XYZ file of C-alpha atoms in Angstrom:
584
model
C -10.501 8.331 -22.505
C -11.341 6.624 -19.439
C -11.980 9.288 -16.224
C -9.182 7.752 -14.211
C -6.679 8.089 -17.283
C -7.890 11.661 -18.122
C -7.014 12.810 -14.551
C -3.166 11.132 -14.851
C -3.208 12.635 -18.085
C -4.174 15.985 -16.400
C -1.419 15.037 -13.485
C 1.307 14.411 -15.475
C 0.832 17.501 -18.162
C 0.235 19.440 -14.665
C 4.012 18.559 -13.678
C 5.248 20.043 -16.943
C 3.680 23.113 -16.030
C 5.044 23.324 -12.634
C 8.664 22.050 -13.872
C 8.338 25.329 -16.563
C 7.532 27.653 -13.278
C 10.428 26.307 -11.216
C 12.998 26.818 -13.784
C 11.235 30.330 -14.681
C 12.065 31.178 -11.046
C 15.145 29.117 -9.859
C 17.651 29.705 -13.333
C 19.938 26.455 -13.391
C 18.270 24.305 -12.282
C 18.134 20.864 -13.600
C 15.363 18.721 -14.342
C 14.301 15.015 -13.731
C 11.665 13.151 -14.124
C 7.814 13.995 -13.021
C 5.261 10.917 -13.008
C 1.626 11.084 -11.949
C 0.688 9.611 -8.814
C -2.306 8.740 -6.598
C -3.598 12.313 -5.802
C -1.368 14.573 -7.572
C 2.160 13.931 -9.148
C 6.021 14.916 -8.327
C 8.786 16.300 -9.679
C 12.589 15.776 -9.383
C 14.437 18.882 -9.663
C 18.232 19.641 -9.112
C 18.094 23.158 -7.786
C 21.243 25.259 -7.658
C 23.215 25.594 -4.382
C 22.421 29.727 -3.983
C 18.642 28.695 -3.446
C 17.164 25.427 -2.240
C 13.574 25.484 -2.766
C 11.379 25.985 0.662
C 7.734 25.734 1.476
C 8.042 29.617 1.798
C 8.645 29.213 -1.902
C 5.517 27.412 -2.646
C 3.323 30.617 -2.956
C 5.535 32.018 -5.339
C 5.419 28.897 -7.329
C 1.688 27.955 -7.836
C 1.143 31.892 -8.874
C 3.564 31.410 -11.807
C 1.985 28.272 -12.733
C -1.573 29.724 -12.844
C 0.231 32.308 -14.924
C 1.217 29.794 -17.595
C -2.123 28.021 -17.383
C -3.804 31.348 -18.301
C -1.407 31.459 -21.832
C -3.514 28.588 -22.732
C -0.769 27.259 -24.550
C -0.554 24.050 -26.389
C 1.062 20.811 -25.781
C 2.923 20.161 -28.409
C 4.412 16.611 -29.387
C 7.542 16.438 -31.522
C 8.945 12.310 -32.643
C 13.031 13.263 -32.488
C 16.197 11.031 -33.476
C 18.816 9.812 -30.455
C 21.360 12.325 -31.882
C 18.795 15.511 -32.111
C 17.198 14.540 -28.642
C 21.167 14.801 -27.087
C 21.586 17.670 -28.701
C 17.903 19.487 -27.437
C 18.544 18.594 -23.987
C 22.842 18.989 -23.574
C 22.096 20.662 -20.830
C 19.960 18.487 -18.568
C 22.260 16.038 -16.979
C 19.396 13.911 -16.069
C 17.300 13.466 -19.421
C 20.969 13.034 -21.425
C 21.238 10.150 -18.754
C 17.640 8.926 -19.675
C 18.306 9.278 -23.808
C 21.158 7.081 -23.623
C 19.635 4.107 -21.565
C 17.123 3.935 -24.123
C 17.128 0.926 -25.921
C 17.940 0.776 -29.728
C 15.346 1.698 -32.091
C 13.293 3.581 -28.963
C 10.677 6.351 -30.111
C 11.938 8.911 -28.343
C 9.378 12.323 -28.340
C 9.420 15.631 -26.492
C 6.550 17.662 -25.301
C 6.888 21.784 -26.020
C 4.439 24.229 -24.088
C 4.826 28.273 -23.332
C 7.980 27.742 -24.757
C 9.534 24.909 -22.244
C 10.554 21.800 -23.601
C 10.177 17.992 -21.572
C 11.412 14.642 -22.823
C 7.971 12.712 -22.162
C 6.273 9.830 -24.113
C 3.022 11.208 -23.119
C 0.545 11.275 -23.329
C -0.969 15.232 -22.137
C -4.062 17.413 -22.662
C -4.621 19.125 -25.559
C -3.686 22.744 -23.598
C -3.278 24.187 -20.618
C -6.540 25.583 -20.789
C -7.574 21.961 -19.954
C -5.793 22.437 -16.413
C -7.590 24.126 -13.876
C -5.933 26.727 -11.850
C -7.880 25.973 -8.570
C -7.429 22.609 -8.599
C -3.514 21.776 -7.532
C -1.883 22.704 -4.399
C 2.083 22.104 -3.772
C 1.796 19.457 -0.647
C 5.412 18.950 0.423
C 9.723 18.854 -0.688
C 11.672 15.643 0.259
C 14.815 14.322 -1.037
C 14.984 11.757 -3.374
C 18.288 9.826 -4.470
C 18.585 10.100 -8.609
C 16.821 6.461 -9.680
C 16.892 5.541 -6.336
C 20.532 5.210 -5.844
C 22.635 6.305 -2.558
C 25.593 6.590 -4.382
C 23.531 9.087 -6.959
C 22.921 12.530 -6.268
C 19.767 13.957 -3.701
C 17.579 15.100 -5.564
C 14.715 17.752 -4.607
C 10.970 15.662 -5.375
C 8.072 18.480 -4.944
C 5.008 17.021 -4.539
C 1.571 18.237 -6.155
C -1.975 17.620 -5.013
C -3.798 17.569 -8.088
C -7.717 17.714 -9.466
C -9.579 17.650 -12.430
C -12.007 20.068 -10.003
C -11.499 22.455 -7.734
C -14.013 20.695 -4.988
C -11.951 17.135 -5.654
C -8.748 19.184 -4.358
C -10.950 20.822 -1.596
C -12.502 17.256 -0.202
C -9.151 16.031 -0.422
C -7.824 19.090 1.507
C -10.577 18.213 4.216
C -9.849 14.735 4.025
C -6.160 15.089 4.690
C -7.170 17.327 7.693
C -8.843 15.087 9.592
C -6.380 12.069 8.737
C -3.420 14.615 10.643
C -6.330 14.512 13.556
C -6.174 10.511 13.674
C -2.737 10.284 13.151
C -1.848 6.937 14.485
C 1.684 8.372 16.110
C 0.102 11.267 17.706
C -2.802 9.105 19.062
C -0.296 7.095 20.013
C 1.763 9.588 22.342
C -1.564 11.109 23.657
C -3.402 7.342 24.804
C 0.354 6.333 25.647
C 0.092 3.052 23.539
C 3.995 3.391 22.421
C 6.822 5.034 21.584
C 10.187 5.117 18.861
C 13.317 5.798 19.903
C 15.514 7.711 17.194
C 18.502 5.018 18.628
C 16.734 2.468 17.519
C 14.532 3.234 14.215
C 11.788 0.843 13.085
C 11.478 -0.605 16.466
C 8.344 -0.275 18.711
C 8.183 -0.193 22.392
C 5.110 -1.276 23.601
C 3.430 0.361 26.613
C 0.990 -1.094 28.476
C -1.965 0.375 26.946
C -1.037 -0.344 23.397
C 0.618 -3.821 24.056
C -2.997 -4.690 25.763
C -4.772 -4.152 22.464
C -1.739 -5.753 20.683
C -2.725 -8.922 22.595
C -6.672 -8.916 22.274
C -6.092 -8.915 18.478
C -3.545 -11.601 18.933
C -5.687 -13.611 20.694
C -8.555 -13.154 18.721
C -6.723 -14.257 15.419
C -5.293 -17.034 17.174
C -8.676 -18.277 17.829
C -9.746 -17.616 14.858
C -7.321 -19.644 12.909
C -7.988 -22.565 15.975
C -11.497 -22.464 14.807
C -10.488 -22.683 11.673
C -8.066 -25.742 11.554
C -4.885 -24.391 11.651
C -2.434 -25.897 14.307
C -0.044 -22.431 15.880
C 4.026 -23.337 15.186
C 6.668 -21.214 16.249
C 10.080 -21.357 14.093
C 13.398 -20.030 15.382
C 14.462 -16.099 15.091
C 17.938 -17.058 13.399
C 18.561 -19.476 10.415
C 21.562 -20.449 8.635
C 22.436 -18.741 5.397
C 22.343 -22.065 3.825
C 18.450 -22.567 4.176
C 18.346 -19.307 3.128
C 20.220 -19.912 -0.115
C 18.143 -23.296 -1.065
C 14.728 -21.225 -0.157
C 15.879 -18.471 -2.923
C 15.554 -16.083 -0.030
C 19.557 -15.058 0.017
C 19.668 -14.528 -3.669
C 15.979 -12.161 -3.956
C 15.626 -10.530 -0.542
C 19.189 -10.235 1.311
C 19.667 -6.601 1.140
C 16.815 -6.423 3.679
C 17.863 -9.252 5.856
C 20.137 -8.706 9.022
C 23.055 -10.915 8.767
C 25.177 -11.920 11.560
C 27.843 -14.712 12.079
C 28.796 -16.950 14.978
C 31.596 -19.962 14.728
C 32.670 -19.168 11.151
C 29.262 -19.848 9.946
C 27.007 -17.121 8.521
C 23.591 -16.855 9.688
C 20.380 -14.593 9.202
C 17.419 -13.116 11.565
C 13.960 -14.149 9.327
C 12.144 -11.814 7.245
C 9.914 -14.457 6.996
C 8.305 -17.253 8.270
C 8.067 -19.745 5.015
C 11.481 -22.012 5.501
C 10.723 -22.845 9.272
C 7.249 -23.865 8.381
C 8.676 -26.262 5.192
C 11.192 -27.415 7.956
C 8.497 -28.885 10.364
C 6.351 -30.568 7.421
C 9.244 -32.515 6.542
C 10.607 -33.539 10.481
C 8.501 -36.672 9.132
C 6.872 -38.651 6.582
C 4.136 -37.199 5.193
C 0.980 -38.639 3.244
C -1.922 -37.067 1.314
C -4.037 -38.180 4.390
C -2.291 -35.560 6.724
C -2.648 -32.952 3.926
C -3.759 -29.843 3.696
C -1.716 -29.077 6.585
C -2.549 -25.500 8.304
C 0.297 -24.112 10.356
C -0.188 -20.778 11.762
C 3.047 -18.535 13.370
C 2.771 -15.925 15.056
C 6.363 -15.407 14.394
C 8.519 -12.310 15.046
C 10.052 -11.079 11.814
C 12.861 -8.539 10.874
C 13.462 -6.573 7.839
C 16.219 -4.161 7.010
C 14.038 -1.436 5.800
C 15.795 1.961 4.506
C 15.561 4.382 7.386
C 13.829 7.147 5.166
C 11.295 4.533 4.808
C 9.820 3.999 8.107
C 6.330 5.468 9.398
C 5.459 5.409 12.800
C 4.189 1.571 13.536
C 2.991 1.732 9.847
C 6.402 0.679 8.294
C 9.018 -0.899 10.433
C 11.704 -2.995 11.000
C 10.758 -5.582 13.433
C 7.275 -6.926 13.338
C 4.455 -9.620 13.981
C 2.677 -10.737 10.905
C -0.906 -13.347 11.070
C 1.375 -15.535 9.126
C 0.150 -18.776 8.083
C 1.344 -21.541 5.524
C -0.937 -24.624 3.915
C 0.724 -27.277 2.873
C -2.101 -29.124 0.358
C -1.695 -30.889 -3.339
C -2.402 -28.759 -6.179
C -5.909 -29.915 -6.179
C -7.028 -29.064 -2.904
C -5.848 -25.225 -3.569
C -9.181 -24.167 -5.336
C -10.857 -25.473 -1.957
C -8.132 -23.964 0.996
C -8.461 -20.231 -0.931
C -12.009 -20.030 -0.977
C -11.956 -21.256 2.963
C -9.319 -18.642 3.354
C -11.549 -16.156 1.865
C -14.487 -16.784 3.337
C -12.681 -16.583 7.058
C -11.001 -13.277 5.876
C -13.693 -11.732 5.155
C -15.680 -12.594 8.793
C -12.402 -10.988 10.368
C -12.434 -7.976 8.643
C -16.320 -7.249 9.293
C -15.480 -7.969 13.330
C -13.147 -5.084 13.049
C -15.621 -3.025 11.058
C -14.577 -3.258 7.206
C -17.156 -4.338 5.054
C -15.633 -2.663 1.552
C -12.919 -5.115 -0.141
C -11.004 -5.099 -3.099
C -8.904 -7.758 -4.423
C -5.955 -7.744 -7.045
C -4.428 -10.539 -8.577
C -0.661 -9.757 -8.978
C 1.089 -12.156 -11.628
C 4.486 -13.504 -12.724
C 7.153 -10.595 -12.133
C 10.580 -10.564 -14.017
C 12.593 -11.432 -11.295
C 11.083 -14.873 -10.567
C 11.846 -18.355 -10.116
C 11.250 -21.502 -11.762
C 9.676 -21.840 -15.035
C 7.281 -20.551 -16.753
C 5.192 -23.381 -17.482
C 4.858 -24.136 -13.502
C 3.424 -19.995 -13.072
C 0.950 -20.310 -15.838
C -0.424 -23.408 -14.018
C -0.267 -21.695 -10.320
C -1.553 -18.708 -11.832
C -4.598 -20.221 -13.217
C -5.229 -22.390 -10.071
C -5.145 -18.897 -7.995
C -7.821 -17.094 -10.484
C -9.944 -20.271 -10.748
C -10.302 -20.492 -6.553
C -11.084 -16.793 -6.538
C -14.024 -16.849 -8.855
C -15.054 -20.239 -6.744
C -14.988 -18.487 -3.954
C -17.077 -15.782 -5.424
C -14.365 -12.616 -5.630
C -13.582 -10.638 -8.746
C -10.149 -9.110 -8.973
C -8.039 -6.703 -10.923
C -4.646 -7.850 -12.618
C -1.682 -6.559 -11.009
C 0.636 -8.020 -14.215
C 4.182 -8.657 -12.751
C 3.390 -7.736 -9.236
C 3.783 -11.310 -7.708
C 6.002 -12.749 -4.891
C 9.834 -13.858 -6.865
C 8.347 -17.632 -5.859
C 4.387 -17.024 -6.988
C 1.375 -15.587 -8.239
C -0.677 -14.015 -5.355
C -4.080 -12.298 -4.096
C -3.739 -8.764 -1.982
C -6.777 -7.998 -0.462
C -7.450 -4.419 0.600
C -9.898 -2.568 2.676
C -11.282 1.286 3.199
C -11.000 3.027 6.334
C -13.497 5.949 7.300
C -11.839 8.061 5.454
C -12.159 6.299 2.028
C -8.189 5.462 2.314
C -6.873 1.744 0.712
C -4.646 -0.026 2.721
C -3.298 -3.489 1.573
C -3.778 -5.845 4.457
C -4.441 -9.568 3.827
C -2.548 -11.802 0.872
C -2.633 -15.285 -0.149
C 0.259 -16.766 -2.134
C 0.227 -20.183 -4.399
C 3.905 -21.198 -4.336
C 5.239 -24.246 -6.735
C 8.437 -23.513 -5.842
C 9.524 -23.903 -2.118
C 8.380 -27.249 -1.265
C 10.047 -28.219 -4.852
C 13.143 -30.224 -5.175
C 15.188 -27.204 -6.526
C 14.734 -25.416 -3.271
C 13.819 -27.226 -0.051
C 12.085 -30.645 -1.297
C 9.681 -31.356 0.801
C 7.308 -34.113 -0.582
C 4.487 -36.491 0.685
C 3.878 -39.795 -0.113
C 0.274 -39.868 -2.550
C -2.534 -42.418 -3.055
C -0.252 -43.989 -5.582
C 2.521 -44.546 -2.569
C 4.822 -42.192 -4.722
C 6.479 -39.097 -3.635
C 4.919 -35.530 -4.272
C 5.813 -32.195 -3.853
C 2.939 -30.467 -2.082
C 1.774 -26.297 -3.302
C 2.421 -23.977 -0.314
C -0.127 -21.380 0.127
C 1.933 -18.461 2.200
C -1.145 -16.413 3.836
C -2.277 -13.847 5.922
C -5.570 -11.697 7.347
C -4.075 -8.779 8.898
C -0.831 -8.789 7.276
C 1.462 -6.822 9.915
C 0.038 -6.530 13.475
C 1.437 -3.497 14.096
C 0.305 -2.125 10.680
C -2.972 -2.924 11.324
C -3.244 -1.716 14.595
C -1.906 1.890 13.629
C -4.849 1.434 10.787
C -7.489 0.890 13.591
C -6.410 3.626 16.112
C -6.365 6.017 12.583
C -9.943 4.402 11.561
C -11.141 5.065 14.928
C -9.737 7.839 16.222
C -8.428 6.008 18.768
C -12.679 5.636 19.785
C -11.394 2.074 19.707
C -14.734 -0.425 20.055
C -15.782 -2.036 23.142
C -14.126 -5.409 22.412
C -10.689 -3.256 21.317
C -10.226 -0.630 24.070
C -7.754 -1.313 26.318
C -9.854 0.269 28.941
C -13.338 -0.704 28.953
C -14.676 0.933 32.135
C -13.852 3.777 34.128
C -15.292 3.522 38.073
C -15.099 6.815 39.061
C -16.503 8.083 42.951
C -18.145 10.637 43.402
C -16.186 11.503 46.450
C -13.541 9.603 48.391
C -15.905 8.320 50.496
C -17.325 6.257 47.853
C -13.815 4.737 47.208
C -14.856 1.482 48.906
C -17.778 0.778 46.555
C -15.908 1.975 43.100
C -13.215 -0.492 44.343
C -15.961 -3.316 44.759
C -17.594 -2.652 41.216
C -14.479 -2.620 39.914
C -13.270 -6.075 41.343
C -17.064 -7.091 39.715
C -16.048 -6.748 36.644
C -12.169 -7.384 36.968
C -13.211 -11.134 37.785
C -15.814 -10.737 34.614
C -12.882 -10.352 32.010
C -13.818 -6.707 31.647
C -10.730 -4.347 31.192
C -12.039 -2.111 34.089
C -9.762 0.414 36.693
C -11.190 2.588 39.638
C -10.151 5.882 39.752
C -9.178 6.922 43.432
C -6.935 9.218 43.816
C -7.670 12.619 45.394
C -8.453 14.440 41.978
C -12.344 16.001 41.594
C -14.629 13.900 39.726
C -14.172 16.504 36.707
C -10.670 16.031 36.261
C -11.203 12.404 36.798
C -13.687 11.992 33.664
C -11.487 14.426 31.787
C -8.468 12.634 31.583
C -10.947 9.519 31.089
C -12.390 10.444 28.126
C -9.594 12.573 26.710
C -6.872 10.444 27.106
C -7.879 7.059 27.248
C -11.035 7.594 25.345
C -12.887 4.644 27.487
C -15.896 3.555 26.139
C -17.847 3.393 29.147
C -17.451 6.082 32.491
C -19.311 4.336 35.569
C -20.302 7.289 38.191
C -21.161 5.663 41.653
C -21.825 7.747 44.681
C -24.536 7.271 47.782
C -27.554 6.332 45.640
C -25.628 3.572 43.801
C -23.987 2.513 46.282
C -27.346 1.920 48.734
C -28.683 0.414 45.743
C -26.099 -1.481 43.651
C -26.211 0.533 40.423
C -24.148 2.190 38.442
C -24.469 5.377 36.342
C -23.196 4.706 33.353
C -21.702 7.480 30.822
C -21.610 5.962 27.310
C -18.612 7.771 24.811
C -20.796 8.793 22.540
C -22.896 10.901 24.509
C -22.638 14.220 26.206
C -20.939 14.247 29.885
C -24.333 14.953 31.022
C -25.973 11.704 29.699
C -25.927 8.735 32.019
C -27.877 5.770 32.416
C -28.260 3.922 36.008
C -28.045 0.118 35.888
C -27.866 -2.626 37.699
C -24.203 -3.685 37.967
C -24.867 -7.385 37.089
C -27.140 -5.932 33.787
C -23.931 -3.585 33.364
C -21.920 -6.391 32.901
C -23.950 -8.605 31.079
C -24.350 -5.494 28.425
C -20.580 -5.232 28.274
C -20.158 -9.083 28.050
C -22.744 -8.929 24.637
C -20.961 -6.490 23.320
C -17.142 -8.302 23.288
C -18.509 -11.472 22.253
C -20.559 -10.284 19.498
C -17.490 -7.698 18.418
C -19.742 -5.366 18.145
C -17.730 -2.508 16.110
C -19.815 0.352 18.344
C -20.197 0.659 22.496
């Protein structure tokens, strides 16, 4: 058995245990279902109204499993029939519910340990001796609609950190610590970068502090992609439903699209960029001499995410995405990925990842167009990401509804995966089913160009709540919103911090001059623990008789400082923004 399977075996046989305890010590209630999951595993439980489990609870809980671990009792599978299975569980709602959706013919088998019986296909460990008792931890209760459902009952999910090793839980424990330290909405508060209103959920309000970092990564990506050959579009906020419905859009993705109406006709606020972009390849005629055609949006998008959902600036409603589209024939794909890649992966090394991982997700069920046409982008896909030197994992049916596509996905500090960048080969858009758009070829016949849907970054807003969590908020020189403090020594000074700061204002360096009538202390306080500025420049009588600075760099103690001249200050700062250098 492979480690990573013997450790979701371990998971899931954990949840039995813990689904054993909770009935042991809440009688009545009703079970769910229990899968493993990255780090642990959960459990749906229906707990009777005289006692909703608590956290207080949780205690009281993980002793009684460690007291069924120590039976070492077996796990125990049993092959039953439909009728027996009804019968074994007539009193679990929820598994009765599960029997009888199984298709005809199903194997259906229950697991039996200490006495407490599961419907489970498996597989577990051989006993609970194979469990160890130090190595799970409840985390956390939150409600859960039965299969997802509103109009099903809430159901209790408890979820379980879980090991094969008592250190494993313990790094994980530390690991989880210090991600509550750099959590992106508390950072957030304390640097004053943003803020959510509860009236207005998934929306962010941008301060200036945060929206000032918003817009050096926007400008950096935009000349990125310059640099790169794209050409920057911008495509309207609403469309009408019937672009919608030929894109496919209306029929896959309208329960998360905001509908409104105006003069009897029904319209819809984009989720998505992809139908304006088709729209402005096809204003004119088009030949294979104008293609591949790059056109990059920077286009404001709006999704009707479920409320219980949302996550700070993590998961939202209304965001930015690093959205591009190229418009090429189906041979010039193999060549515009690898380009792709190979620009991808310089971005992602200026903001200080160097780790990738790439997954190839494939045809999903609810798709369109056939088959014949996804085996063909499919293999076009694969083929450009072994030219362009990548290996990737299957994700089988994980694709876009319209095409097969690459997720790229990067580690933070803390060894976390986060899903960023994606590019998407897409037969069907620019088809004549959906929103023909063609190009006349060599042979002065009409085509139907391959969209590749891409982007870097993914979500701006996503990505910048990964970088304040990455850094702590210690953003990089380049990043910071505020690059340099000029702090006097005294009030008297005031007139000098005011002319080094003007020095670097008209330098492009994010710089402000602290005046006001607080002590230098409190000055460098708030500085360092609020705005976390990479560079604190301490002038007073010597620097100002001999135009220096003393310069306190982040990373040091509050009694390190350097003196400099101001024009080799700036010229230091200058380096360090153009090269994006990921440190001060």
């Amino acid at each position: 058995m492979a480690e990573n399977e013997k450790l979701q075996t371990i998971r899931h046989s954990c949840a039995h245990v813990m689904a054993e305890a909770i009935k042991n010590l809440f009688p009545g209630t009703k079970i769910a279902i229990g899968p493993a999951i990255d780090n642990g595993f959960y459990y749906d439980f229906d707990f009777p109204s005289d006692h909703k489990i608590t956290e207080a609870d949780f205690p009281a809980v993980e002793k009684e499993m460690r007291k069924i671990l120590a039976t070492g009792a077996q796990f125990v599978r049993k092959e039953v029939s439909k009728e027996e299975a009804l019968k074994l569980f007539a009193d679990e709602p929820y598994k009765i519910e599960i029997i009888n959706d199984l298709p005809e013919g199903s194997v259906i088998s229950t697991y039996e340990q200490d006495g407490f019986l599961d419907l489970c296909r498996g597989p577990h460990v051989a006993s609970t001796k194979e469990i160890n008792a130090q190595s799970f931890k409840i985390d956390k209760i939150a409600g859960a609609y039965w299969r997802g459902d509103s109009e099903r009952p809430m159901l209790t999910r408890v979820y379980t950190l879980c090991f094969e090793k008592p250190n494993e839980l313990n790094d994980y424990l530390k690991m989880l610590a210090e991600a509550e330290k750099r959590d992106h909405r508390k950072l957030g508060l304390d640097m004053d970068l943003f803020h959510l209103e509860p009236e207005d959920p998934g929306q962010i309000f941008w301060h200036p502090n945060g929206w000032t970092i918003y817009t050096v990564i926007q400008d950096y990506m935009r000349k990125m992609v310059r640099r790169d050959g794209y050409q920057e579009v911008n495509t309207p906020a609403i469309m009408p439903k019937s672009l919608w419905e030929r894109s496919g859009h209306w029929g896959h993705y309208q329960r998360n699209m905001f509908i409104t109406e105006s003069e009897k006709r029904v319209f819809a606020i984009k989720p998505m960029n992809c139908p304006g972009a088709i729209e402005i390849f096809k204003s004119k005629l088009r030949t294979y001499k104008d293609l591949p055609m790059r056109l990059a949006e920077f286009g404001h998008d709006v999704r009707n995410e479920p409320s219980g959902t949302l996550h700070g600036i993590m998961r939202v409603r209304g965001f930015v995405q690093d959205d591009a589209h190229i418009i090429c024939t189906e041979e010039q794909v193999a060549s515009e990925v690898a380009k792709f890649c190979k620009l991808l992966k310089k971005v992602y090394r200026d903001f200080g990842f160097n780790e990738l991982v790439v997954k190839f997700s494939t045809m999903p069920e609810d798709h369109v167009g056939d088959i014949a046409t996804w085996q063909r982008a499919e293999k076009d896909l694969a083929d450009a990401c072994k030219a362009a030197g990548l290996d990737f994992e299957i994700q089988p049916g994980e694709g876009a509804f319209y095409g097969p596509k690459l997720e790229f996905k990067l580690y933070d500090c803390l060894g976390r995966e986060w899903q960023c960048g994606t590019i998407q080969a897409d037969f069907q858009l620019p088809s004549a089913e959906r929103l023909d758009a063609t190009y006349i070829g060599s042979d002065n016949q009409k085509h139907h160009p391959v969209m590749l849907h891409r982007a870097i970054l993914g979500s701006l807003e996503r990505f910048l709540g990964i970088l304040i969590e990455n850094f702590a908020g210690n953003f990089p020189t380049w990043l910071a919103f505020e690059q340099v403090a000029v702090v006097p020594v005294k009030n008297e000074f005031d007139d000098y911090a005011r002319e080094v700061n003007e020095a670097l204002l008209e330098q492009d360096i994010r710089s402000n001059a602290y005046l006001s009538d607080d002590n230098m202390r409190q000055k460098i306080k708030v500085i360092t623990k609020e705005h976390k500025t990479p560079y604190i420049l301490v002038v007073g009588e010597n620097e100002k008789n001999e135009k220096t600075v003393s310069v306190r760099f982040r990373q040091s103690s509050n009694l390190e400082q350097k003196t400099m001249k101001l024009e080799d200050f700036i010229s230091y700062v200058k380096d360090k923004v153009e090269t994006h250098f990921v440190g001060i």
